[in-house]
Coordinates of C-alpha atoms and ligand atoms in Angstrom, one line a residue:
M1 CA 135.2 137.8 -33.8
S2 CA 133.5 135.6 -31.2
Y3 CA 134.9 135.4 -27.7
V4 CA 136.0 131.8 -28.2
D5 CA 137.9 132.7 -31.5
D6 CA 139.4 135.7 -29.9
V7 CA 140.8 133.8 -26.9
Y8 CA 142.1 131.0 -29.1
A9 CA 143.9 133.6 -31.3
K10 CA 145.5 135.1 -28.2
V11 CA 146.6 131.7 -27.0
V12 CA 148.3 131.0 -30.3
E13 CA 149.9 134.5 -30.4
K14 CA 151.1 134.5 -26.8
N15 CA 152.4 130.9 -26.7
P16 CA 154.4 130.5 -29.9
A17 CA 156.0 127.2 -30.8
Q18 CA 153.7 125.2 -28.5
P19 CA 151.6 123.3 -31.0
E20 CA 150.4 120.6 -28.6
F21 CA 149.1 123.3 -26.2
H22 CA 147.3 125.1 -29.1
Q23 CA 145.8 121.7 -30.2
A24 CA 144.5 121.0 -26.7
V25 CA 143.0 124.5 -26.2
K26 CA 141.4 124.4 -29.7
E27 CA 139.7 121.0 -29.0
V28 CA 138.3 122.2 -25.6
L29 CA 137.2 125.7 -26.8
E30 CA 135.5 124.4 -29.9
S31 CA 133.4 122.0 -27.9
L32 CA 132.6 124.7 -25.3
R33 CA 131.5 127.1 -28.0
V34 CA 127.8 126.4 -27.5
V35 CA 128.0 126.8 -23.7
I36 CA 130.1 130.0 -23.9
E37 CA 127.9 131.6 -26.6
A38 CA 124.8 131.1 -24.5
N39 CA 126.4 133.3 -21.9
E40 CA 129.0 135.1 -23.8
E41 CA 128.8 138.5 -22.1
E42 CA 129.2 137.1 -18.6
Y43 CA 132.1 134.9 -19.5
K44 CA 133.8 137.7 -21.4
K45 CA 133.4 140.3 -18.7
S46 CA 135.0 138.1 -16.1
A47 CA 137.7 137.0 -18.7
L48 CA 137.0 133.4 -17.7
L49 CA 138.5 131.8 -20.8
E50 CA 141.7 133.9 -20.5
R51 CA 142.0 132.8 -16.9
L52 CA 141.3 129.2 -17.8
T53 CA 144.0 129.1 -20.5
I54 CA 146.7 130.9 -18.6
P55 CA 148.3 128.7 -15.9
E56 CA 148.1 130.1 -12.3
R57 CA 151.8 129.4 -12.1
I58 CA 154.7 128.0 -14.1
I59 CA 157.8 126.8 -12.4
Q60 CA 160.8 126.1 -14.6
F61 CA 164.2 125.0 -13.2
R62 CA 167.5 123.4 -14.0
V63 CA 168.2 119.9 -12.8
P64 CA 172.0 119.2 -12.5
W65 CA 173.2 115.7 -11.6
V66 CA 176.3 113.6 -12.0
D67 CA 176.3 110.5 -14.3
D68 CA 178.3 107.2 -13.6
A69 CA 181.2 108.5 -15.6
G70 CA 181.5 111.6 -13.3
Q71 CA 180.2 113.9 -15.9
V72 CA 177.7 116.6 -14.9
Q73 CA 174.5 116.5 -16.8
V74 CA 171.8 119.3 -16.8
N75 CA 168.2 118.9 -17.6
N76 CA 165.1 121.2 -17.9
G77 CA 162.5 120.7 -15.1
Y78 CA 158.9 122.0 -15.2
R79 CA 155.8 122.1 -13.0
V80 CA 152.8 123.9 -14.4
Q81 CA 150.2 124.6 -11.7
F82 CA 147.3 125.3 -14.0
N83 CA 144.1 125.6 -12.0
S84 CA 143.3 125.1 -8.4
A85 CA 139.6 126.2 -8.4
I86 CA 138.3 122.8 -7.3
G87 CA 141.2 121.4 -5.3
P88 CA 145.0 121.1 -4.9
Y89 CA 146.9 120.8 -8.2
K90 CA 147.1 117.2 -9.3
G91 CA 148.8 115.6 -12.3
G92 CA 151.7 113.5 -13.2
L93 CA 155.4 114.0 -13.9
R94 CA 156.7 113.0 -17.3
F95 CA 160.4 112.1 -17.8
H96 CA 161.0 111.8 -21.5
P97 CA 163.5 113.5 -23.9
S98 CA 160.6 115.1 -25.9
V99 CA 159.3 117.0 -22.8
N100 CA 159.1 120.8 -23.2
L101 CA 157.0 123.6 -21.7
G102 CA 154.3 123.3 -24.5
I103 CA 153.8 119.6 -23.9
I104 CA 153.6 120.1 -20.1
K105 CA 151.1 122.9 -20.6
F106 CA 148.9 120.8 -22.9
L107 CA 148.9 118.0 -20.4
G108 CA 148.2 120.4 -17.5
F109 CA 145.3 122.1 -19.4
E110 CA 143.7 118.7 -20.2
Q111 CA 144.2 117.7 -16.6
I112 CA 141.9 120.5 -15.3
F113 CA 138.9 118.9 -17.1
K114 CA 139.9 115.3 -16.5
N115 CA 140.1 115.9 -12.7
S116 CA 136.9 117.8 -12.7
L117 CA 135.2 114.9 -14.5
T118 CA 136.2 112.4 -11.7
G119 CA 133.9 114.2 -9.4
L120 CA 136.7 114.4 -6.8
P121 CA 138.2 117.6 -5.4
I122 CA 141.4 117.9 -7.4
G123 CA 142.7 120.8 -9.5
G124 CA 144.9 120.6 -12.7
G125 CA 148.6 120.5 -12.9
K126 CA 151.4 118.6 -14.7
G127 CA 155.2 118.5 -14.6
G128 CA 158.2 116.8 -16.0
C129 CA 161.7 116.9 -17.4
D130 CA 163.5 116.2 -20.6
F131 CA 165.5 113.5 -18.8
D132 CA 165.5 110.0 -20.3
P133 CA 165.5 107.3 -17.7
K134 CA 166.0 104.7 -20.4
G135 CA 169.5 103.2 -20.3
K136 CA 170.4 104.9 -17.0
S137 CA 171.6 103.0 -14.0
D138 CA 169.5 103.0 -10.8
R139 CA 172.1 105.2 -9.2
E140 CA 171.9 107.7 -12.0
V141 CA 168.0 107.7 -11.9
M142 CA 168.3 108.3 -8.1
A143 CA 170.8 111.1 -8.5
F144 CA 168.5 112.8 -11.0
C145 CA 165.3 112.3 -9.0
Q146 CA 167.0 113.7 -5.9
S147 CA 168.1 116.8 -7.8
F148 CA 164.7 117.3 -9.4
M149 CA 163.0 117.1 -5.9
T150 CA 165.6 119.4 -4.3
E151 CA 163.9 122.2 -6.3
L152 CA 160.4 120.9 -6.7
Y153 CA 159.8 120.3 -2.9
R154 CA 159.3 124.0 -2.2
H155 CA 156.3 124.3 -4.6
I156 CA 154.4 121.1 -3.6
G157 CA 152.6 119.7 -0.5
A158 CA 149.8 117.3 0.4
D159 CA 147.3 120.3 0.4
T160 CA 149.0 122.3 -2.4
D161 CA 150.1 120.2 -5.3
V162 CA 150.4 116.4 -5.4
P163 CA 152.3 115.1 -8.4
A164 CA 152.1 111.4 -9.6
G165 CA 153.8 109.3 -12.3
D166 CA 153.4 109.5 -16.1
I167 CA 155.6 108.4 -19.0
G168 CA 159.0 107.5 -17.7
V169 CA 158.0 107.9 -14.0
G170 CA 157.0 104.6 -12.4
G171 CA 157.4 103.1 -8.9
R172 CA 161.2 103.4 -8.9
E173 CA 161.2 107.1 -9.7
I174 CA 158.3 107.9 -7.3
G175 CA 160.2 106.2 -4.5
F176 CA 163.4 108.2 -5.1
L177 CA 161.4 111.4 -5.3
Y178 CA 159.4 110.7 -2.2
G179 CA 162.5 109.8 -0.2
Q180 CA 164.1 113.1 -1.1
Y181 CA 161.0 115.1 -0.2
K182 CA 160.8 113.5 3.2
R183 CA 164.4 114.1 3.8
I184 CA 164.3 117.8 3.0
R185 CA 160.9 118.6 4.6
N186 CA 161.0 116.1 7.5
V187 CA 157.3 115.5 7.1
Y188 CA 155.6 112.2 6.2
E189 CA 152.7 113.2 4.1
G190 CA 150.9 112.2 0.9
V191 CA 152.7 114.6 -1.3
L192 CA 153.1 112.2 -4.2
T193 CA 150.8 109.4 -5.4
G194 CA 151.7 106.2 -7.1
K195 CA 153.8 105.3 -4.0
G196 CA 154.9 101.8 -3.1
L197 CA 152.5 99.8 -0.9
T198 CA 154.9 99.8 2.0
Y199 CA 155.0 103.6 2.3
G200 CA 151.5 104.9 1.7
G201 CA 150.6 103.7 -1.8
S202 CA 147.1 102.5 -2.7
L203 CA 146.2 99.1 -3.9
A204 CA 145.0 99.1 -7.5
R205 CA 146.7 102.4 -8.4
T206 CA 149.1 100.5 -10.7
E207 CA 146.2 99.0 -12.5
A208 CA 143.9 102.0 -12.3
T209 CA 144.3 103.8 -15.6
G210 CA 144.1 100.6 -17.8
Y211 CA 141.3 99.1 -15.7
G212 CA 139.4 102.3 -15.7
L213 CA 139.7 102.6 -19.4
L214 CA 138.0 99.3 -19.8
Y215 CA 135.3 100.0 -17.3
L216 CA 134.4 103.1 -19.2
T217 CA 134.7 101.4 -22.6
A218 CA 132.5 98.6 -21.5
E219 CA 129.8 101.1 -20.2
M220 CA 130.0 103.1 -23.5
L221 CA 129.5 99.9 -25.5
K222 CA 126.6 98.8 -23.2
C223 CA 124.8 102.1 -23.6
N224 CA 125.1 101.8 -27.3
G225 CA 123.7 98.3 -27.4
K226 CA 127.0 96.5 -27.8
D227 CA 129.2 94.2 -25.6
I228 CA 132.9 94.0 -25.2
K229 CA 132.8 90.3 -24.9
D230 CA 134.4 88.4 -27.8
K231 CA 135.5 91.7 -29.5
T232 CA 138.9 92.0 -31.1
I233 CA 140.8 94.9 -29.6
C234 CA 143.9 96.8 -30.9
V235 CA 146.0 98.4 -28.2
S236 CA 149.0 100.6 -28.7
G237 CA 151.8 101.1 -26.1
A238 CA 153.3 98.5 -23.8
G239 CA 153.6 100.6 -20.6
N240 CA 151.6 101.0 -17.5
V241 CA 148.3 102.0 -19.2
A242 CA 148.5 99.4 -22.1
I243 CA 149.4 96.4 -19.9
Y244 CA 146.5 96.8 -17.5
A245 CA 144.1 97.7 -20.3
I246 CA 145.0 94.5 -22.0
Q247 CA 144.6 92.5 -18.7
K248 CA 141.2 94.0 -17.9
A249 CA 140.0 93.6 -21.5
Q250 CA 140.8 89.9 -21.2
Q251 CA 139.0 89.6 -17.9
L252 CA 135.9 91.2 -19.5
G253 CA 136.0 88.6 -22.3
G254 CA 137.6 90.8 -25.0
K255 CA 140.5 89.7 -27.2
P256 CA 143.4 92.2 -27.3
V257 CA 145.7 91.2 -30.2
T258 CA 148.3 94.0 -30.5
C259 CA 150.6 96.2 -28.4
S260 CA 153.6 98.4 -29.3
D261 CA 156.6 100.3 -28.0
S262 CA 158.8 103.0 -29.4
T263 CA 160.7 100.6 -31.6
G264 CA 158.1 98.2 -32.9
W265 CA 154.7 96.4 -32.5
I266 CA 153.3 93.0 -31.9
Y267 CA 150.3 91.2 -33.6
D268 CA 149.4 88.2 -31.7
P269 CA 146.2 86.7 -33.2
E270 CA 145.8 84.3 -30.3
G271 CA 145.6 87.2 -27.9
I272 CA 148.4 89.0 -26.0
D273 CA 150.0 86.9 -23.2
V274 CA 149.9 89.5 -20.4
A275 CA 152.3 87.5 -18.1
L276 CA 154.9 87.5 -20.8
L277 CA 154.3 91.1 -21.7
K278 CA 154.8 92.1 -18.1
E279 CA 158.0 90.1 -17.8
V280 CA 159.4 91.7 -20.9
K281 CA 158.4 95.3 -20.2
E282 CA 158.0 95.6 -16.4
V283 CA 160.8 93.2 -15.2
K284 CA 163.4 93.2 -18.0
R285 CA 162.5 96.7 -19.4
A286 CA 163.3 95.1 -22.8
R287 CA 162.1 95.6 -26.4
L288 CA 158.9 93.9 -27.6
S289 CA 161.0 91.8 -30.0
E290 CA 161.8 89.7 -26.9
Y291 CA 158.0 89.0 -26.5
A292 CA 157.9 87.7 -30.1
A293 CA 161.0 85.6 -29.6
K294 CA 159.2 83.7 -26.8
R295 CA 155.7 83.5 -28.3
P296 CA 155.4 81.5 -31.6
S297 CA 151.9 82.9 -32.4
A298 CA 153.2 86.5 -32.4
E299 CA 154.5 88.6 -35.3
Y300 CA 156.9 91.4 -34.5
H301 CA 157.1 94.4 -36.8
E302 CA 159.8 97.1 -36.6
K303 CA 158.3 100.6 -36.4
K304 CA 158.4 102.3 -39.7
N305 CA 157.4 105.9 -40.3
G306 CA 154.4 106.3 -42.5
E307 CA 153.0 102.9 -41.7
H308 CA 149.8 102.3 -39.6
G309 CA 151.4 99.9 -37.1
V310 CA 148.8 98.4 -34.8
W311 CA 146.0 100.4 -36.5
S312 CA 146.4 98.4 -39.7
V313 CA 145.1 95.3 -37.8
K314 CA 141.4 94.5 -38.2
C315 CA 139.6 95.1 -35.0
D316 CA 136.3 96.1 -33.4
V317 CA 137.7 98.4 -30.7
A318 CA 140.9 100.5 -30.7
L319 CA 142.6 101.7 -27.5
P320 CA 145.5 104.0 -28.1
C321 CA 147.6 103.9 -24.9
A322 CA 151.1 105.1 -25.9
T323 CA 151.5 108.8 -26.5
Q324 CA 150.1 112.0 -28.0
N325 CA 149.2 112.2 -31.7
E326 CA 150.0 108.5 -32.4
L327 CA 146.7 108.0 -34.3
D328 CA 146.4 110.2 -37.3
L329 CA 143.9 110.7 -40.1
E330 CA 145.3 107.8 -42.2
D331 CA 145.2 105.5 -39.2
A332 CA 141.6 106.5 -38.6
K333 CA 140.7 105.7 -42.2
A334 CA 142.4 102.3 -41.9
L335 CA 140.4 101.6 -38.7
V336 CA 137.1 102.6 -40.2
A337 CA 137.8 100.6 -43.4
N338 CA 138.5 97.6 -41.1
G339 CA 135.1 97.9 -39.3
C340 CA 136.3 99.4 -36.0
F341 CA 133.3 100.8 -34.2
A342 CA 134.7 102.2 -31.0
V343 CA 137.9 104.1 -30.0
A344 CA 138.7 105.0 -26.4
E345 CA 141.9 106.9 -25.6
G346 CA 144.1 105.5 -22.8
A347 CA 146.9 107.9 -23.5
N348 CA 146.6 111.7 -23.4
M349 CA 145.5 113.2 -26.8
P350 CA 146.8 110.2 -28.8
T351 CA 144.3 111.0 -31.7
T352 CA 144.9 114.0 -33.9
L353 CA 142.0 116.5 -34.3
E354 CA 141.5 115.4 -38.0
A355 CA 141.4 111.7 -37.0
T356 CA 138.9 112.4 -34.2
E357 CA 136.6 114.2 -36.6
Y358 CA 136.9 111.4 -39.2
L359 CA 136.1 108.8 -36.6
Q360 CA 133.1 110.7 -35.3
K361 CA 131.8 111.5 -38.8
N362 CA 131.9 107.8 -39.6
G363 CA 129.9 106.8 -36.6
V364 CA 132.7 105.4 -34.5
L365 CA 132.0 105.8 -30.8
F366 CA 134.9 108.0 -29.6
C367 CA 135.8 108.7 -26.0
P368 CA 138.5 111.2 -25.3
G369 CA 141.4 110.5 -22.9
K370 CA 140.4 113.1 -20.4
A371 CA 137.4 110.9 -19.6
S372 CA 138.5 107.4 -20.5
N373 CA 142.0 107.5 -18.8
A374 CA 140.7 109.5 -15.7
G375 CA 140.9 106.3 -13.6
G376 CA 144.5 106.9 -12.9
V377 CA 144.1 110.3 -11.4
A378 CA 140.8 109.3 -9.7
T379 CA 142.7 106.5 -7.9
S380 CA 145.5 108.9 -7.1
A381 CA 142.8 111.0 -5.3
L382 CA 141.7 107.9 -3.5
E383 CA 145.3 107.4 -2.4
M384 CA 145.3 111.0 -1.1
S385 CA 142.2 110.2 0.9
Q386 CA 143.7 107.0 2.4
N387 CA 146.9 109.0 3.3
S388 CA 144.8 111.7 5.0
E389 CA 142.9 109.0 7.0
R390 CA 146.2 107.1 7.6
L391 CA 144.3 104.0 6.5
S392 CA 144.7 101.5 3.6
W393 CA 141.7 100.2 1.8
T394 CA 141.5 96.7 0.2
F395 CA 142.1 96.1 -3.5
E396 CA 138.4 95.3 -3.9
E397 CA 137.3 98.5 -2.2
V398 CA 139.5 100.7 -4.4
D399 CA 138.6 98.8 -7.5
A400 CA 134.9 99.0 -6.8
K401 CA 135.2 102.8 -6.2
L402 CA 137.2 103.1 -9.5
Q403 CA 134.5 101.2 -11.4
G404 CA 131.8 103.4 -10.0
I405 CA 133.7 106.6 -10.9
M406 CA 134.3 105.5 -14.5
V407 CA 130.7 104.5 -15.0
N408 CA 129.6 107.8 -13.5
I409 CA 132.0 109.8 -15.8
F410 CA 130.5 108.2 -18.9
H411 CA 127.0 109.0 -17.8
N412 CA 128.0 112.6 -17.0
L413 CA 129.5 113.2 -20.4
D414 CA 126.7 111.4 -22.2
E415 CA 124.1 113.6 -20.5
A416 CA 126.1 116.8 -21.0
A417 CA 126.3 116.0 -24.7
K418 CA 122.6 115.3 -24.9
K419 CA 121.7 118.5 -22.9
Y420 CA 123.6 120.7 -25.4
G421 CA 122.2 119.0 -28.5
M422 CA 125.2 116.9 -29.4
E423 CA 124.1 113.4 -28.5
G424 CA 126.9 110.9 -29.0
N425 CA 129.6 113.5 -29.2
Y426 CA 131.6 112.4 -26.1
V427 CA 134.4 114.8 -26.8
A428 CA 132.0 117.8 -26.4
G429 CA 130.2 116.0 -23.5
A430 CA 133.5 115.5 -21.6
N431 CA 134.7 119.1 -22.1
I432 CA 131.4 120.6 -21.2
A433 CA 130.9 118.5 -18.1
G434 CA 134.4 119.1 -16.9
F435 CA 134.3 122.8 -17.6
L436 CA 131.0 123.7 -15.9
K437 CA 132.1 122.6 -12.5
V438 CA 135.4 124.5 -12.8
A439 CA 133.8 127.6 -14.2
E440 CA 131.2 127.6 -11.4
A441 CA 134.0 127.3 -8.7
M442 CA 136.0 130.1 -10.4
K443 CA 133.0 132.3 -10.5
A444 CA 132.3 131.7 -6.8
Q445 CA 135.9 132.5 -5.8
G446 CA 136.0 135.9 -7.5
I447 CA 138.7 137.4 -9.7
V448 CA 141.8 135.4 -8.7
Ligands
NDP1 P1 154.8 104.3 -19.9 O1 156.1 105.0 -19.9 O2 154.6 103.2 -18.8 O3 154.5 103.6 -21.3 C1 154.5 104.3 -22.5 C2 154.5 103.3 -23.6 O4 154.3 104.0 -24.8 C3 155.8 102.5 -23.7 O5 155.5 101.2 -24.2 C4 156.5 103.3 -24.8 O6 157.5 102.6 -25.5 C5 155.4 103.7 -25.7 N1 155.8 105.0 -26.4 C6 156.2 106.2 -25.8 N2 156.4 107.1 -26.8 C7 156.2 106.4 -27.9 C8 156.2 106.8 -29.3 N3 156.6 108.1 -29.6 N4 155.9 105.9 -30.2 C9 155.5 104.7 -29.9 N5 155.4 104.2 -28.6 C10 155.7 105.1 -27.7 O7 153.6 105.4 -19.8 P2 152.1 105.2 -19.4 O8 151.6 103.9 -19.8 O9 152.0 105.6 -18.0 O10 151.5 106.4 -20.2 C11 151.0 106.2 -21.5 C12 150.0 107.4 -21.9 O11 149.0 107.4 -21.0 C13 150.6 108.8 -21.8 O12 150.0 109.6 -22.8 C14 150.3 109.2 -20.4 O13 150.2 110.7 -20.3 C15 148.9 108.6 -20.3 N6 148.3 108.5 -19.0 C16 149.0 107.7 -18.1 C17 148.4 107.6 -16.8 C18 149.0 106.6 -15.8 O14 148.4 106.5 -14.7 N7 150.1 106.0 -16.0 C19 147.2 108.3 -16.4 C20 146.5 109.0 -17.5 C21 147.1 109.1 -18.7 P3 158.9 102.1 -24.8 O15 158.6 100.9 -24.0 O16 159.8 101.8 -25.9 O17 159.3 103.3 -23.9

């Protein structure tokens, strides 16, 4: 059995019931095969792939808190410190009922390569909890966040591990978490990113993932002789990533016509009204049906299992920005049949392996999330730099750096794919480019 197959088999055996983690490892190892096989003996002798697929540390803890009715609730908290070869652990916290250790491990594993691709000195980590902030009062969210941080604080620090937001963790949650960290540690340091502007946050962090997605997509199209201008774009999700992807797509002259949330989706042939979308999702935290109620040109569709949702709409470019495995083989077939020629992932692993393969085989330009959504973590790293300098940069400065980073990421993965004989395979290019830097650093640091 080849070294790659052997390590993958061990990952499956040692991590039962963690399908998302298996999926993420499989995708990465498959595309590294050519690199590993060129130097198999050396990698095998130093057990590099085993060390890469076993987290440096997993922290799991209970999170007790009291709800508004006086009832004690208990949730499961996690922080996976996956790899610190190139910098302090960095990666978001996800608060969602679906969170479990396997999901956090898949996200932490992906984060290693994503962070490496940014070119910035940040290692890979991820955390979260099966707590659902939806429908909770602000006091309940605060009580939960304070309890979560009362355990997490001892494992993180500005030079150790710097969490950020993810699904269910926005400005409100980061504020409560930061307040509790400062209270316990009595230090004012950049231990979290995504902070508010009045207490160490970076301008453009809120917009960064969505904007970065579009900067990279525009570059990918340009390098393939196409232009985002006047293209019809299908977006899924209606959260942080989706909203700012839609906004930047419009600024670049594209026409996003869809968005979705966990209960339904919108088709607005006149183009999504971003101000209205923000009001419904960011201010009122309401369902998308409220968007349709206020916008005569929009159709609202309830989410139904087995239907293609936003992917049934004819488009040139698709940007999945909601959650993992939301675009399956049937959706990929619908996109290809409708003439879609580019897919760039805003979410983490939103496209299943089968769907990715189908898109690639049918000539669709496909950029994986670890490259195309890296703008969020890159700007988080810029927030860390500003915190260390005790300075704040202007929106334009941060945005210009973000744009440079995204363009650079695309060229790095494009070149890596070409160098290893897989021109146009941006999944392989991203994995290889991300891996080589981390592997080199691990090699230099000895057996740790
Ligand atoms: P948000 O919580 O802000 O938004 C998530 C959106 O997706 C919401 O509209 C939510 O619906 C919808 N959604 C969640 N689960 C499902 C589901 N099962 N089916 C359909 N819709 C769903 O999260 P973000 O926008 O921050 O994150 C989205 C994705 O992007 C995630 O995969 C995250 O890991 C990734 N990402 C985020 C980064 C960031 O900077 N925020 C950085 C890099 C990656 P509802 O409104 O009903 O909750």
